[in-house]
Amino acid sequence: MLFPPNVLTRIIYYTRPFTDTSEETWEVGQDFNFHLTLAAVSSHWRRAVLAIPNLWTTILFQDVRQAAAEKYAHYLQLCFERSEQLLLDLSISFTPDEWDYSPYLLSPESDMSILKNLDRIVDLRLRFPPYKWISMIPTMPNLTTLGISSSFDDLLSLPKY
């Protein structure tokens, strides 16, 4: 039995897991790929998942390594497109020390897309961020919450007033 698209869309939207990145420990849980898992059920479900912009507004990356940056960049681009023009929550945990001298935010192919969407980011959480990300913070006009944790496991959280 196929649910009508509008019913399936509501079911998916209201059963999505809540991700609270406001806590000191904003580790990515197993439900991080909830909507991607549902999209794999069938083509009918995939169409429904792709049609819900709010499912694509919370972007969580854990232990991002330079060798896998393209995988994350591809998913990030998909989120930018699927979330339409909604505001975004972005949390990235970089692999410590690996990004210290990288000239990229994420990858050469994705940096332009990231720069074009900085105005959509309202909640930004960075763990072990490279300097390039820190330098971008002043260019995020809608940023309301910022959390940065260092290699010393300290968390800096600054609400913007």
GROMACS .gro file of N, CA and C in nm:
model
  483
    1MET      N    1   0.084  -0.119   0.000
    1MET     CA    2   0.000   0.000   0.000
    1MET      C    3   0.089   0.125   0.000
    2LEU      N    4   0.061   0.215  -0.089
    2LEU     CA    5   0.134   0.341  -0.096
    2LEU      C    6   0.055   0.450  -0.026
    3PHE      N    7   0.123   0.521   0.060
    3PHE     CA    8   0.061   0.639   0.121
    3PHE      C    9   0.057   0.749   0.016
    4PRO      N   10  -0.046   0.831   0.018
    4PRO     CA   11  -0.044   0.949  -0.069
    4PRO      C   12   0.078   1.034  -0.033
    5PRO      N   13   0.138   1.100  -0.130
    5PRO     CA   14   0.260   1.176  -0.104
    5PRO      C   15   0.249   1.274   0.013
    6ASN      N   16   0.137   1.344   0.024
    6ASN     CA   17   0.124   1.442   0.132
    6ASN      C   18   0.118   1.374   0.270
    7VAL      N   19   0.060   1.256   0.279
    7VAL     CA   20   0.053   1.183   0.405
    7VAL      C   21   0.192   1.130   0.441
    8LEU      N   22   0.259   1.069   0.346
    8LEU     CA   23   0.393   1.017   0.370
    8LEU      C   24   0.489   1.129   0.410
    9THR      N   25   0.479   1.242   0.345
    9THR     CA   26   0.564   1.356   0.378
    9THR      C   27   0.543   1.399   0.523
   10ARG      N   28   0.419   1.404   0.567
   10ARG     CA   29   0.391   1.442   0.707
   10ARG      C   30   0.443   1.337   0.805
   11ILE      N   31   0.426   1.211   0.773
   11ILE     CA   32   0.476   1.104   0.860
   11ILE      C   33   0.627   1.116   0.876
   12ILE      N   34   0.697   1.132   0.766
   12ILE     CA   35   0.843   1.143   0.771
   12ILE      C   36   0.885   1.267   0.849
   13TYR      N   37   0.821   1.378   0.822
   13TYR     CA   38   0.859   1.502   0.889
   13TYR      C   39   0.840   1.494   1.041
   14TYR      N   40   0.728   1.441   1.084
   14TYR     CA   41   0.697   1.438   1.227
   14TYR      C   42   0.764   1.324   1.302
   15THR      N   43   0.823   1.229   1.233
   15THR     CA   44   0.894   1.121   1.303
   15THR      C   45   1.046   1.137   1.296
   16ARG      N   46   1.092   1.245   1.238
   16ARG     CA   47   1.237   1.268   1.230
   16ARG      C   48   1.294   1.284   1.371
   17PRO      N   49   1.416   1.240   1.392
   17PRO     CA   50   1.478   1.257   1.523
   17PRO      C   51   1.514   1.403   1.547
   18PHE      N   52   1.506   1.443   1.671
   18PHE     CA   53   1.545   1.578   1.708
   18PHE      C   54   1.693   1.577   1.742
   19THR      N   55   1.767   1.666   1.682
   19THR     CA   56   1.910   1.676   1.708
   19THR      C   57   1.935   1.806   1.781
   20ASP      N   58   1.975   1.796   1.906
   20ASP     CA   59   2.004   1.915   1.985
   20ASP      C   60   2.153   1.940   1.984
   21THR      N   61   2.195   2.041   1.910
   21THR     CA   62   2.336   2.073   1.905
   21THR      C   63   2.372   2.184   2.002
   22SER      N   64   2.279   2.218   2.092
   22SER     CA   65   2.308   2.326   2.186
   22SER      C   66   2.379   2.276   2.311
   23GLU      N   67   2.385   2.147   2.329
   23GLU     CA   68   2.452   2.091   2.446
   23GLU      C   69   2.603   2.094   2.427
   24GLU      N   70   2.675   2.083   2.537
   24GLU     CA   71   2.820   2.081   2.529
   24GLU      C   72   2.868   1.962   2.448
   25THR      N   73   2.800   1.852   2.458
   25THR     CA   74   2.838   1.733   2.380
   25THR      C   75   2.742   1.721   2.264
   26TRP      N   76   2.783   1.765   2.151
   26TRP     CA   77   2.698   1.763   2.032
   26TRP      C   78   2.746   1.658   1.936
   27GLU      N   79   2.775   1.542   1.991
   27GLU     CA   80   2.818   1.431   1.907
   27GLU      C   81   2.706   1.390   1.812
   28VAL      N   82   2.745   1.345   1.698
   28VAL     CA   83   2.648   1.299   1.600
   28VAL      C   84   2.598   1.161   1.639
   29GLY      N   85   2.467   1.148   1.648
   29GLY     CA   86   2.409   1.020   1.686
   29GLY      C   87   2.387   0.929   1.567
   30GLN      N   88   2.338   0.811   1.593
   30GLN     CA   89   2.314   0.714   1.487
   30GLN      C   90   2.203   0.759   1.393
   31ASP      N   91   2.113   0.845   1.443
   31ASP     CA   92   2.000   0.889   1.361
   31ASP      C   93   2.034   1.005   1.268
   32PHE      N   94   2.159   1.039   1.258
   32PHE     CA   95   2.205   1.150   1.176
   32PHE      C   96   2.159   1.132   1.031
   33ASN      N   97   2.159   1.012   0.981
   33ASN     CA   98   2.119   0.984   0.842
   33ASN      C   99   1.976   0.935   0.831
   34PHE      N  100   1.892   0.970   0.924
   34PHE     CA  101   1.754   0.925   0.927
   34PHE      C  102   1.684   0.941   0.793
   35HIS      N  103   1.689   1.060   0.736
   35HIS     CA  104   1.618   1.084   0.611
   35HIS      C  105   1.682   1.008   0.494
   36LEU      N  106   1.813   0.988   0.498
   36LEU     CA  107   1.877   0.910   0.392
   36LEU      C  108   1.838   0.763   0.399
   37THR      N  109   1.823   0.714   0.520
   37THR     CA  110   1.779   0.575   0.539
   37THR      C  111   1.637   0.558   0.485
   38LEU      N  112   1.548   0.652   0.516
   38LEU     CA  113   1.411   0.644   0.466
   38LEU      C  114   1.406   0.656   0.314
   39ALA      N  115   1.494   0.737   0.258
   39ALA     CA  116   1.496   0.755   0.112
   39ALA      C  117   1.534   0.625   0.041
   40ALA      N  118   1.601   0.536   0.111
   40ALA     CA  119   1.643   0.409   0.051
   40ALA      C  120   1.533   0.303   0.053
   41VAL      N  121   1.420   0.331   0.118
   41VAL     CA  122   1.312   0.232   0.127
   41VAL      C  123   1.253   0.201  -0.011
   42SER      N  124   1.222   0.305  -0.084
   42SER     CA  125   1.163   0.287  -0.218
   42SER      C  126   1.171   0.419  -0.292
   43SER      N  127   1.141   0.415  -0.420
   43SER     CA  128   1.142   0.540  -0.497
   43SER      C  129   1.032   0.634  -0.451
   44HIS      N  130   0.920   0.579  -0.406
   44HIS     CA  131   0.810   0.660  -0.353
   44HIS      C  132   0.856   0.735  -0.228
   45TRP      N  133   0.923   0.666  -0.138
   45TRP     CA  134   0.973   0.728  -0.015
   45TRP      C  135   1.085   0.827  -0.048
   46ARG      N  136   1.167   0.794  -0.144
   46ARG     CA  137   1.276   0.885  -0.182
   46ARG      C  138   1.222   1.019  -0.231
   47ARG      N  139   1.120   1.014  -0.313
   47ARG     CA  140   1.057   1.138  -0.362
   47ARG      C  141   1.003   1.219  -0.245
   48ALA      N  142   0.943   1.151  -0.148
   48ALA     CA  143   0.888   1.221  -0.031
   48ALA      C  144   1.000   1.288   0.050
   49VAL      N  145   1.108   1.215   0.075
   49VAL     CA  146   1.219   1.270   0.153
   49VAL      C  147   1.281   1.390   0.081
   50LEU      N  148   1.299   1.378  -0.049
   50LEU     CA  149   1.359   1.487  -0.124
   50LEU      C  150   1.270   1.610  -0.130
   51ALA      N  151   1.141   1.592  -0.104
   51ALA     CA  152   1.044   1.702  -0.112
   51ALA      C  153   1.026   1.777   0.019
   52ILE      N  154   1.097   1.739   0.125
   52ILE     CA  155   1.081   1.803   0.255
   52ILE      C  156   1.205   1.887   0.286
   53PRO      N  157   1.203   2.015   0.257
   53PRO     CA  158   1.322   2.099   0.277
   53PRO      C  159   1.375   2.099   0.421
   54ASN      N  160   1.286   2.092   0.519
   54ASN     CA  161   1.330   2.098   0.659
   54ASN      C  162   1.418   1.981   0.700
   55LEU      N  163   1.408   1.867   0.630
   55LEU     CA  164   1.492   1.753   0.663
   55LEU      C  165   1.639   1.778   0.630
   56TRP      N  166   1.664   1.878   0.550
   56TRP     CA  167   1.799   1.902   0.499
   56TRP      C  168   1.866   2.024   0.563
   57THR      N  169   1.807   2.079   0.669
   57THR     CA  170   1.859   2.203   0.729
   57THR      C  171   1.957   2.180   0.845
   58THR      N  172   1.963   2.061   0.899
   58THR     CA  173   2.058   2.030   1.005
   58THR      C  174   2.167   1.941   0.946
   59ILE      N  175   2.287   1.993   0.943
   59ILE     CA  176   2.399   1.923   0.879
   59ILE      C  177   2.502   1.892   0.986
   60LEU      N  178   2.527   1.764   1.008
   60LEU     CA  179   2.619   1.720   1.112
   60LEU      C  180   2.726   1.630   1.053
   61PHE      N  181   2.850   1.670   1.070
   61PHE     CA  182   2.963   1.589   1.023
   61PHE      C  183   3.055   1.562   1.140
   62GLN      N  184   3.091   1.436   1.159
   62GLN     CA  185   3.179   1.399   1.268
   62GLN      C  186   3.308   1.339   1.214
   63ASP      N  187   3.420   1.378   1.274
   63ASP     CA  188   3.553   1.326   1.238
   63ASP      C  189   3.582   1.339   1.089
   64VAL      N  190   3.567   1.458   1.038
   64VAL     CA  191   3.592   1.483   0.897
   64VAL      C  192   3.742   1.479   0.870
   65ARG      N  193   3.780   1.391   0.781
   65ARG     CA  194   3.920   1.377   0.739
   65ARG      C  195   3.936   1.435   0.600
   66GLN      N  196   4.054   1.487   0.572
   66GLN     CA  197   4.078   1.545   0.440
   66GLN      C  198   4.060   1.443   0.329
   67ALA      N  199   4.095   1.320   0.354
   67ALA     CA  200   4.084   1.216   0.252
   67ALA      C  201   3.938   1.190   0.212
   68ALA      N  202   3.845   1.218   0.303
   68ALA     CA  203   3.703   1.196   0.275
   68ALA      C  204   3.626   1.326   0.254
   69ALA      N  205   3.697   1.435   0.236
   69ALA     CA  206   3.633   1.566   0.225
   69ALA      C  207   3.533   1.574   0.110
   70GLU      N  208   3.560   1.508   0.000
   70GLU     CA  209   3.469   1.513  -0.114
   70GLU      C  210   3.334   1.449  -0.082
   71LYS      N  211   3.335   1.343  -0.005
   71LYS     CA  212   3.209   1.279   0.035
   71LYS      C  213   3.124   1.377   0.114
   72TYR      N  214   3.186   1.446   0.209
   72TYR     CA  215   3.113   1.544   0.289
   72TYR      C  216   3.071   1.663   0.204
   73ALA      N  217   3.156   1.704   0.113
   73ALA     CA  218   3.124   1.817   0.026
   73ALA      C  219   3.003   1.786  -0.062
   74HIS      N  220   2.996   1.663  -0.111
   74HIS     CA  221   2.882   1.623  -0.194
   74HIS      C  222   2.752   1.628  -0.113
   75TYR      N  223   2.755   1.574   0.008
   75TYR     CA  224   2.635   1.576   0.092
   75TYR      C  225   2.599   1.720   0.130
   76LEU      N  226   2.697   1.802   0.160
   76LEU     CA  227   2.672   1.941   0.194
   76LEU      C  228   2.603   2.013   0.079
   77GLN      N  229   2.648   1.991  -0.042
   77GLN     CA  230   2.586   2.050  -0.160
   77GLN      C  231   2.441   2.004  -0.175
   78LEU      N  232   2.417   1.877  -0.151
   78LEU     CA  233   2.281   1.824  -0.155
   78LEU      C  234   2.192   1.894  -0.051
   79CYS      N  235   2.246   1.914   0.068
   79CYS     CA  236   2.170   1.984   0.172
   79CYS      C  237   2.139   2.128   0.132
   80PHE      N  238   2.239   2.198   0.076
   80PHE     CA  239   2.216   2.335   0.031
   80PHE      C  240   2.102   2.341  -0.071
   81GLU      N  241   2.103   2.248  -0.164
   81GLU     CA  242   2.000   2.246  -0.268
   81GLU      C  243   1.864   2.206  -0.214
   82ARG      N  244   1.858   2.097  -0.136
   82ARG     CA  245   1.730   2.042  -0.089
   82ARG      C  246   1.665   2.127   0.019
   83SER      N  247   1.743   2.204   0.093
   83SER     CA  248   1.685   2.287   0.198
   83SER      C  249   1.628   2.417   0.142
   84GLU      N  250   1.639   2.431   0.011
   84GLU     CA  251   1.593   2.550  -0.060
   84GLU      C  252   1.662   2.672   0.001
   85GLN      N  253   1.591   2.768   0.051
   85GLN     CA  254   1.655   2.886   0.111
   85GLN      C  255   1.633   2.895   0.262
   86LEU      N  256   1.600   2.782   0.324
   86LEU     CA  257   1.579   2.781   0.469
   86LEU      C  258   1.711   2.803   0.542
   87LEU      N  259   1.702   2.847   0.666
   87LEU     CA  260   1.821   2.868   0.748
   87LEU      C  261   1.878   2.733   0.790
   88LEU      N  262   2.010   2.731   0.816
   88LEU     CA  263   2.082   2.606   0.839
   88LEU      C  264   2.151   2.601   0.975
   89ASP      N  265   2.158   2.480   1.030
   89ASP     CA  266   2.240   2.449   1.145
   89ASP      C  267   2.353   2.361   1.094
   90LEU      N  268   2.477   2.401   1.122
   90LEU     CA  269   2.592   2.328   1.070
   90LEU      C  270   2.687   2.293   1.183
   91SER      N  271   2.714   2.165   1.199
   91SER     CA  272   2.808   2.118   1.300
   91SER      C  273   2.912   2.029   1.231
   92ILE      N  274   3.039   2.065   1.249
   92ILE     CA  275   3.146   1.989   1.187
   92ILE      C  276   3.253   1.960   1.291
   93SER      N  277   3.286   1.834   1.306
   93SER     CA  278   3.396   1.792   1.391
   93SER      C  279   3.509   1.749   1.300
   94PHE      N  280   3.611   1.832   1.293
   94PHE     CA  281   3.727   1.802   1.208
   94PHE      C  282   3.822   1.709   1.283
   95THR      N  283   3.897   1.630   1.211
   95THR     CA  284   3.999   1.546   1.272
   95THR      C  285   4.110   1.638   1.323
   96PRO      N  286   4.144   1.628   1.451
   96PRO     CA  287   4.244   1.719   1.508
   96PRO      C  288   4.376   1.717   1.431
   97ASP      N  289   4.434   1.834   1.419
   97ASP     CA  290   4.565   1.857   1.358
   97ASP      C  291   4.570   1.833   1.208
   98GLU      N  292   4.477   1.759   1.152
   98GLU     CA  293   4.484   1.726   1.011
   98GLU      C  294   4.452   1.845   0.921
   99TRP      N  295   4.375   1.941   0.971
   99TRP     CA  296   4.327   2.052   0.890
   99TRP      C  297   4.404   2.182   0.918
  100ASP      N  298   4.502   2.178   1.005
  100ASP     CA  299   4.568   2.301   1.049
  100ASP      C  300   4.619   2.387   0.934
  101TYR      N  301   4.669   2.327   0.829
  101TYR     CA  302   4.728   2.404   0.720
  101TYR      C  303   4.651   2.393   0.588
  102SER      N  304   4.529   2.347   0.597
  102SER     CA  305   4.449   2.335   0.476
  102SER      C  306   4.404   2.472   0.427
  103PRO      N  307   4.416   2.498   0.299
  103PRO     CA  308   4.368   2.626   0.246
  103PRO      C  309   4.218   2.625   0.217
  104TYR      N  310   4.152   2.512   0.244
  104TYR     CA  311   4.011   2.497   0.208
  104TYR      C  312   3.921   2.492   0.331
  105LEU      N  313   3.796   2.535   0.312
  105LEU     CA  314   3.696   2.515   0.415
  105LEU      C  315   3.663   2.367   0.427
  106LEU      N  316   3.646   2.304   0.313
  106LEU     CA  317   3.620   2.160   0.309
  106LEU      C  318   3.693   2.095   0.192
  107SER      N  319   3.672   2.148   0.072
  107SER     CA  320   3.741   2.096  -0.046
  107SER      C  321   3.742   2.204  -0.153
  108PRO      N  322   3.830   2.194  -0.250
  108PRO     CA  323   3.835   2.295  -0.356
  108PRO      C  324   3.702   2.308  -0.430
  109GLU      N  325   3.633   2.196  -0.449
  109GLU     CA  326   3.507   2.196  -0.524
  109GLU      C  327   3.391   2.253  -0.444
  110SER      N  328   3.394   2.245  -0.312
  110SER     CA  329   3.278   2.284  -0.231
  110SER      C  330   3.290   2.423  -0.170
  111ASP      N  331   3.409   2.480  -0.165
  111ASP     CA  332   3.426   2.606  -0.094
  111ASP      C  333   3.340   2.719  -0.149
  112MET      N  334   3.328   2.730  -0.279
  112MET     CA  335   3.246   2.836  -0.338
  112MET      C  336   3.100   2.821  -0.295
  113SER      N  337   3.051   2.700  -0.293
  113SER     CA  338   2.914   2.674  -0.250
  113SER      C  339   2.894   2.710  -0.102
  114ILE      N  340   2.992   2.676  -0.021
  114ILE     CA  341   2.984   2.711   0.121
  114ILE      C  342   2.981   2.863   0.137
  115LEU      N  343   3.069   2.932   0.067
  115LEU     CA  344   3.073   3.078   0.077
  115LEU      C  345   2.942   3.142   0.034
  116LYS      N  346   2.876   3.085  -0.067
  116LYS     CA  347   2.748   3.139  -0.114
  116LYS      C  348   2.636   3.119  -0.013
  117ASN      N  349   2.654   3.024   0.079
  117ASN     CA  350   2.547   2.991   0.175
  117ASN      C  351   2.578   3.034   0.317
  118LEU      N  352   2.683   3.110   0.339
  118LEU     CA  353   2.718   3.154   0.475
  118LEU      C  354   2.606   3.235   0.540
  119ASP      N  355   2.532   3.309   0.460
  119ASP     CA  356   2.424   3.392   0.516
  119ASP      C  357   2.306   3.309   0.565
  120ARG      N  358   2.301   3.182   0.532
  120ARG     CA  359   2.191   3.094   0.576
  120ARG      C  360   2.222   3.023   0.707
  121ILE      N  361   2.346   3.027   0.752
  121ILE     CA  362   2.385   2.955   0.873
  121ILE      C  363   2.347   3.036   0.996
  122VAL      N  364   2.263   2.976   1.082
  122VAL     CA  365   2.222   3.042   1.206
  122VAL      C  366   2.285   2.978   1.329
  123ASP      N  367   2.318   2.852   1.319
  123ASP     CA  368   2.380   2.779   1.430
  123ASP      C  369   2.504   2.709   1.374
  124LEU      N  370   2.620   2.745   1.429
  124LEU     CA  371   2.745   2.688   1.381
  124LEU      C  372   2.820   2.627   1.499
  125ARG      N  373   2.853   2.499   1.487
  125ARG     CA  374   2.931   2.427   1.589
  125ARG      C  375   3.054   2.370   1.519
  126LEU      N  376   3.170   2.402   1.571
  126LEU     CA  377   3.294   2.354   1.512
  126LEU      C  378   3.380   2.289   1.619
  127ARG      N  379   3.431   2.172   1.590
  127ARG     CA  380   3.526   2.104   1.678
  127ARG      C  381   3.657   2.090   1.603
  128PHE      N  382   3.764   2.135   1.665
  128PHE     CA  383   3.899   2.136   1.605
  128PHE      C  384   3.898   2.208   1.470
  129PRO      N  385   3.839   2.327   1.465
  129PRO     CA  386   3.825   2.393   1.333
  129PRO      C  387   3.957   2.447   1.281
  130PRO      N  388   3.975   2.439   1.150
  130PRO     CA  389   4.090   2.506   1.088
  130PRO      C  390   4.066   2.658   1.092
  131TYR      N  391   4.174   2.734   1.087
  131TYR     CA  392   4.164   2.879   1.095
  131TYR      C  393   4.072   2.937   0.988
  132LYS      N  394   4.072   2.878   0.871
  132LYS     CA  395   3.989   2.931   0.761
  132LYS      C  396   3.842   2.942   0.804
  133TRP      N  397   3.792   2.846   0.884
  133TRP     CA  398   3.654   2.853   0.931
  133TRP      C  399   3.636   2.967   1.030
  134ILE      N  400   3.733   2.984   1.118
  134ILE     CA  401   3.725   3.092   1.217
  134ILE      C  402   3.720   3.227   1.147
  135SER      N  403   3.797   3.242   1.042
  135SER     CA  404   3.800   3.369   0.969
  135SER      C  405   3.669   3.397   0.895
  136MET      N  406   3.584   3.296   0.873
  136MET     CA  407   3.458   3.314   0.803
  136MET      C  408   3.345   3.362   0.896
  137ILE      N  409   3.362   3.344   1.025
  137ILE     CA  410   3.255   3.375   1.121
  137ILE      C  411   3.202   3.519   1.107
  138PRO      N  412   3.287   3.619   1.094
  138PRO     CA  413   3.234   3.756   1.080
  138PRO      C  414   3.150   3.778   0.955
  139THR      N  415   3.158   3.690   0.858
  139THR     CA  416   3.083   3.707   0.734
  139THR      C  417   2.949   3.634   0.735
  140MET      N  418   2.908   3.584   0.852
  140MET     CA  419   2.781   3.512   0.866
  140MET      C  420   2.680   3.604   0.934
  141PRO      N  421   2.603   3.681   0.857
  141PRO     CA  422   2.516   3.783   0.915
  141PRO      C  423   2.400   3.729   0.999
  142ASN      N  424   2.357   3.607   0.977
  142ASN     CA  425   2.243   3.552   1.050
  142ASN      C  426   2.283   3.457   1.162
  143LEU      N  427   2.410   3.446   1.189
  143LEU     CA  428   2.459   3.356   1.292
  143LEU      C  429   2.408   3.399   1.429
  144THR      N  430   2.335   3.310   1.496
  144THR     CA  431   2.283   3.341   1.629
  144THR      C  432   2.350   3.259   1.738
  145THR      N  433   2.403   3.142   1.702
  145THR     CA  434   2.468   3.057   1.800
  145THR      C  435   2.598   3.005   1.742
  146LEU      N  436   2.704   3.016   1.823
  146LEU     CA  437   2.835   2.971   1.780
  146LEU      C  438   2.896   2.888   1.891
  147GLY      N  439   2.941   2.768   1.857
  147GLY     CA  440   3.011   2.683   1.952
  147GLY      C  441   3.140   2.635   1.890
  148ILE      N  442   3.250   2.656   1.961
  148ILE     CA  443   3.380   2.612   1.911
  148ILE      C  444   3.448   2.535   2.023
  149SER      N  445   3.491   2.413   1.992
  149SER     CA  446   3.567   2.339   2.092
  149SER      C  447   3.707   2.316   2.039
  150SER      N  448   3.802   2.323   2.130
  150SER     CA  449   3.942   2.315   2.092
  150SER      C  450   3.997   2.175   2.120
  151SER      N  451   4.123   2.160   2.095
  151SER     CA  452   4.187   2.032   2.123
  151SER      C  453   4.202   2.008   2.273
  152PHE      N  454   4.168   2.108   2.350
  152PHE     CA  455   4.176   2.095   2.496
  152PHE      C  456   4.041   2.059   2.556
  153ASP      N  457   3.945   2.024   2.472
  153ASP     CA  458   3.809   1.987   2.513
  153ASP      C  459   3.736   2.098   2.586
  154ASP      N  460   3.775   2.221   2.562
  154ASP     CA  461   3.701   2.334   2.614
  154ASP      C  462   3.597   2.371   2.510
  155LEU      N  463   3.485   2.423   2.555
  155LEU     CA  464   3.381   2.464   2.461
  155LEU      C  465   3.358   2.612   2.477
  156LEU      N  466   3.360   2.683   2.369
  156LEU     CA  467   3.331   2.823   2.367
  156LEU      C  468   3.199   2.839   2.296
  157SER      N  469   3.100   2.894   2.364
  157SER     CA  470   2.969   2.911   2.304
  157SER      C  471   2.929   3.057   2.321
  158LEU      N  472   2.908   3.125   2.211
  158LEU     CA  473   2.880   3.267   2.214
  158LEU      C  474   2.748   3.297   2.143
  159PRO      N  475   2.644   3.332   2.218
  159PRO     CA  476   2.521   3.376   2.149
  159PRO      C  477   2.544   3.515   2.092
  160LYS      N  478   2.490   3.541   1.976
  160LYS     CA  479   2.504   3.672   1.913
  160LYS      C  480   2.381   3.756   1.946
  161TYR      N  481   2.403   3.872   2.004
  161TYR     CA  482   2.291   3.961   2.041
  161TYR      C  483   2.285   4.081   1.954
   0.00000   0.00000   0.00000
